Amino acid sequence: MENIGVMMTCACSPSPYLQEELDKQFKLFRYWECANKEEFLKSNSNSIRAIVCNTSVGADAKTIDLFPNLEIVSTFSVGLDKVDLVKCREKGIRVTNTPDVLTDDVADTAMALILATLRRICAMDSYVKSGYWKTKGEFELTTKFSGKRVGILGLGRIGSAIARRAEAFGCPISYHSRSEKPNAKNYKYYSSVVDLAANSDVFVVACTLTSETRHIVNREVIDAVGSKGYIVNIGRGLHIDETELVAALVEGRLGGAGLDVFEKEPEVPKEMMELQNVVMLPHVGSGTWETDTDMADLVIANLKAHFLKKPLLSPVV
Ligand code: NAP
């Protein structure tokens, strides 16, 4: 397959593994490194048959149209919000993602964010490292997590994995999804997001980003979580109206927030830099060596299956 043109839109990962493997097995083009895109397209657009992308630089309609012989888009992510699925369907271009292999890591990250936010782990770490333990004495009290009511927006693969972890902390679980899950009898279903929020101490966002779920966490939902409640987002930044989130945190209408994702990554609202009740991560939900390798292997396995005319491993389109 070393003559098949595969174009990466961006590096996709801090690990070189995906690029190295693609380079070994295909004819790899690193689009983000091309100084002269026009020149690159003139010489290579016809030979690109696959795009590999991720959630920072996906494959929008304009990009897809640049490559007349494109057959498949394989995203190094489970989220598909940066791939124009309508365009791909129209043009008969296959699409794959990387579900399941990252579920545990993202759920672990959600739990880490919950504990870090309620127990103020990052602030405590700074307190010890700054020498304040010696000079100022004991750290102030924080908020208990075990037994708190956890509400999950999106009881899919990741949401379910978070629910299982939270159950081990003795937390009653509720959720909202488009439909009630017959295999989640121990969890309470709310058909309304606001009702879920009003009945959650910790409200975790883990749903798919679509036009329907953009800003699904609006002022009403944030106020329903309330001044004693916490919002944790490991979905996408655009699930939450960030302006409203900042206002609620600054005004004390929301207890706190643990955020892995933001509306305009890598930009974060400057007001949040000062807030003690916010823990922020740089979109690292699935960012471990182990999962990175599994995701890369799945991207490559999908490409190979496609070009060998075998069934795709994780087809979306
Ligand atoms: P999934 O199994 O497809 O689950 C998605 C969930 O979202 C489902 O429960 C679905 O409900 C729900 N949903 C979709 N549209 C909805 C709507 N309009 N209203 C309410 N709920 C809705 O996906 P997953 O593997 O768990 O991944 C979930 C998301 O996590 C991804 O799309 C991605 O954005 C995010 N993610 C983030 C990171 C990170 O690094 N922070 C890493 C991986 C993934 P139904 O079941 O009722 O359809």
Coordinates of N, CA and C and ligand atoms in Angstrom, one line a residue, residues 78-79 102 106 154-159 176-179 181 206-208 212-213 216 234-236 260-261 283 285-286, ligand 1:
V78 N -13.1 9.8 18.6 CA -14.4 9.2 18.5 C -15.4 10.3 18.0
G79 N -15.2 11.5 18.5 CA -16.1 12.6 18.1 C -16.0 12.9 16.6
L102 N -10.8 4.4 23.5 CA -10.5 5.5 24.4 C -11.4 5.7 25.6
V106 N -11.0 8.3 28.9 CA -11.9 9.5 29.0 C -12.7 9.5 30.3
G154 N -25.7 12.2 28.4 CA -25.2 11.3 27.3 C -24.7 10.0 27.9
L155 N -25.6 9.1 28.0 CA -25.2 7.8 28.6 C -24.8 6.8 27.5
G156 N -23.7 7.2 26.7 CA -23.2 6.4 25.7 C -22.1 5.6 26.2
R157 N -21.1 5.3 25.4 CA -19.9 4.5 25.8 C -19.2 5.1 27.0
I158 N -18.9 6.4 26.8 CA -18.1 7.1 27.8 C -19.0 7.4 29.1
G159 N -20.2 7.9 28.8 CA -21.1 8.2 29.9 C -21.3 7.0 30.8
H176 N -29.5 11.8 31.2 CA -30.4 12.2 30.1 C -29.7 11.9 28.8
S177 N -30.4 11.2 27.9 CA -29.9 10.9 26.5 C -31.1 11.1 25.6
R178 N -31.0 10.9 24.3 CA -32.2 11.0 23.5 C -33.2 10.0 23.8
S179 N -32.8 8.8 24.3 CA -33.7 7.8 24.6 C -33.3 7.1 25.9
K181 N -32.5 4.1 28.4 CA -31.7 2.9 28.1 C -32.3 1.7 28.8
A206 N -21.2 14.3 28.6 CA -20.4 13.3 27.9 C -21.2 12.9 26.6
C207 N -21.9 13.8 26.1 CA -22.7 13.5 24.9 C -22.0 13.9 23.6
T208 N -22.5 13.5 22.5 CA -22.0 13.8 21.1 C -22.3 15.3 20.9
E212 N -27.9 19.9 17.6 CA -28.9 19.8 18.6 C -28.3 20.0 20.0
T213 N -27.0 19.6 20.2 CA -26.4 19.6 21.6 C -25.5 20.8 21.7
I216 N -26.2 23.0 24.7 CA -27.3 22.3 25.5 C -27.2 22.7 27.0
I234 N -16.3 16.6 29.7 CA -15.3 15.9 29.0 C -15.8 15.6 27.6
G235 N -16.9 16.3 27.2 CA -17.5 16.1 25.8 C -16.8 17.1 24.9
R236 N -17.4 18.2 24.6 CA -16.8 19.2 23.7 C -17.1 20.5 24.3
D260 N -12.3 19.7 30.6 CA -11.2 19.2 29.7 C -11.3 19.9 28.4
V261 N -12.4 20.5 28.1 CA -12.7 21.0 26.7 C -13.3 22.4 26.8
H283 N -7.6 19.5 27.1 CA -8.2 18.5 26.2 C -7.3 17.2 26.1
G285 N -8.4 14.1 27.5 CA -9.3 13.0 27.9 C -8.7 11.6 27.6
S286 N -8.2 11.4 26.3 CA -7.7 10.1 25.9 C -6.2 10.1 25.8
Ligands
NAP1 P1 -21.5 7.6 22.1 O1 -21.3 6.2 22.7 O2 -22.0 7.7 20.8 O3 -22.5 8.4 23.2 C1 -23.0 9.6 22.9 C2 -24.1 9.9 23.8 O4 -24.6 11.2 23.4 C3 -25.3 9.0 23.7 O5 -25.7 8.7 25.0 C4 -26.4 9.8 23.0 O6 -27.7 9.5 23.4 C5 -26.0 11.2 23.5 N1 -26.6 12.2 22.6 C6 -26.5 12.4 21.3 N2 -27.3 13.4 20.9 C7 -27.9 13.8 21.9 C8 -28.9 14.8 22.2 N3 -29.4 15.6 21.1 N4 -29.4 15.0 23.4 C9 -29.0 14.2 24.4 N5 -28.0 13.3 24.3 C10 -27.5 13.1 23.1 O7 -20.2 8.4 22.2 P2 -18.9 8.2 23.2 O8 -17.9 7.3 22.7 O9 -19.5 8.0 24.6 O10 -18.3 9.7 23.1 C11 -19.1 10.8 23.5 C12 -18.4 12.1 23.2 O11 -17.3 12.3 24.1 C13 -17.7 12.2 21.8 O12 -18.7 12.5 20.8 C14 -16.7 13.3 22.0 O13 -17.3 14.5 21.7 C15 -16.4 13.2 23.5 N6 -15.0 12.8 23.7 C16 -14.1 13.6 24.4 C17 -12.8 13.3 24.6 C18 -11.9 14.1 25.3 O14 -10.7 14.0 25.1 N7 -12.3 15.0 26.2 C19 -12.4 12.0 24.1 C20 -13.3 11.2 23.4 C21 -14.6 11.6 23.3 P3 -28.6 8.3 22.7 O15 -27.9 7.1 23.1 O16 -29.9 8.4 23.3 O17 -28.5 8.5 21.2

